[in-house]
Short mmCIF file of C-alpha atoms in Angstrom, two decimals:
data_model
loop_
_atom_site.label_atom_id
_atom_site.label_comp_id
_atom_site.label_asym_id
_atom_site.label_seq_id
_atom_site.Cartn_x
_atom_site.Cartn_y
_atom_site.Cartn_z
CA UNK A 17 -12.77 31.03 8.93
CA UNK A 18 -10.02 33.51 9.72
CA UNK A 19 -8.83 31.45 12.71
CA UNK A 20 -8.11 28.32 10.65
CA UNK A 21 -7.15 29.71 7.26
CA UNK A 22 -4.12 32.00 7.01
CA UNK A 23 -3.41 31.53 3.29
CA UNK A 24 -1.22 28.51 4.05
CA UNK A 25 -0.47 26.28 1.09
CA UNK A 26 0.74 22.72 0.63
CA UNK A 27 0.76 19.89 -1.89
CA UNK A 28 -2.26 17.62 -1.38
CA UNK A 29 -1.16 13.96 -1.16
CA UNK A 30 -4.44 12.62 -2.58
CA UNK A 31 -4.00 14.70 -5.73
CA UNK A 32 -0.48 13.37 -6.17
CA UNK A 33 -1.60 9.77 -5.71
CA UNK A 34 -4.62 9.98 -7.98
CA UNK A 35 -3.58 12.50 -10.65
CA UNK A 36 0.19 12.99 -10.24
CA UNK A 37 -0.71 16.62 -9.51
CA UNK A 38 1.87 18.51 -7.45
CA UNK A 39 -0.01 21.83 -7.52
CA UNK A 40 0.23 23.77 -4.28
CA UNK A 41 -3.23 24.40 -2.82
CA UNK A 42 -4.61 26.41 0.06
CA UNK A 43 -5.07 24.43 3.27
CA UNK A 44 -6.06 25.21 6.84
CA UNK A 45 -3.39 25.67 9.48
CA UNK A 46 -4.06 22.29 11.14
CA UNK A 47 -3.84 20.42 7.84
CA UNK A 48 -0.57 22.08 6.96
CA UNK A 49 0.93 21.17 10.33
CA UNK A 50 -0.17 17.54 9.92
CA UNK A 51 1.13 17.31 6.35
CA UNK A 52 4.48 18.78 7.39
CA UNK A 53 4.78 16.20 10.18
CA UNK A 54 3.99 13.34 7.80
CA UNK A 55 5.96 14.66 4.82
CA UNK A 56 9.10 12.55 5.35
CA UNK A 57 7.33 9.39 6.56
CA UNK A 58 6.45 6.50 4.27
CA UNK A 59 2.88 5.92 5.44
CA UNK A 60 1.09 5.47 2.12
CA UNK A 61 1.68 2.43 -0.07
CA UNK A 62 1.32 3.81 -3.59
CA UNK A 63 0.81 0.33 -5.00
CA UNK A 64 -2.26 -0.15 -2.78
CA UNK A 65 -3.79 3.25 -3.50
CA UNK A 66 -3.11 3.64 -7.23
CA UNK A 67 -1.13 0.80 -8.86
CA UNK A 68 -1.69 2.29 -12.33
CA UNK A 69 0.59 5.18 -11.40
CA UNK A 70 3.57 2.88 -12.00
CA UNK A 71 2.42 2.45 -15.60
CA UNK A 72 2.17 6.19 -16.31
CA UNK A 73 5.16 7.50 -14.34
CA UNK A 74 8.34 5.83 -15.60
CA UNK A 75 10.58 7.18 -12.80
CA UNK A 76 8.23 5.71 -10.22
CA UNK A 77 8.36 2.35 -11.96
CA UNK A 78 12.17 2.47 -12.00
CA UNK A 79 12.26 3.14 -8.26
CA UNK A 80 9.87 0.24 -7.68
CA UNK A 81 12.15 -2.10 -9.64
CA UNK A 82 15.22 -0.93 -7.70
CA UNK A 83 13.47 -1.53 -4.39
CA UNK A 84 12.44 -5.02 -5.50
CA UNK A 85 16.05 -5.77 -6.49
CA UNK A 86 17.29 -4.54 -3.11
CA UNK A 87 14.85 -6.84 -1.32
CA UNK A 88 16.32 -9.83 -3.17
CA UNK A 89 19.86 -9.04 -1.97
#
């Protein structure tokens, strides 16, 4: 409806996690506000949601290895 949708757009986290798709999509005003609030917070464990992403996205796998090395220090 015109009260919720004002042609706001945002990247949909589920599409990133499942398809590595960073396409900007239309969202309602409330969803955009929520996504902006959560944008900088690490609330989703990629390994739990889509562990195969580390196989297909080399940069993501490199970051994972670096984090594991840091945990050993």
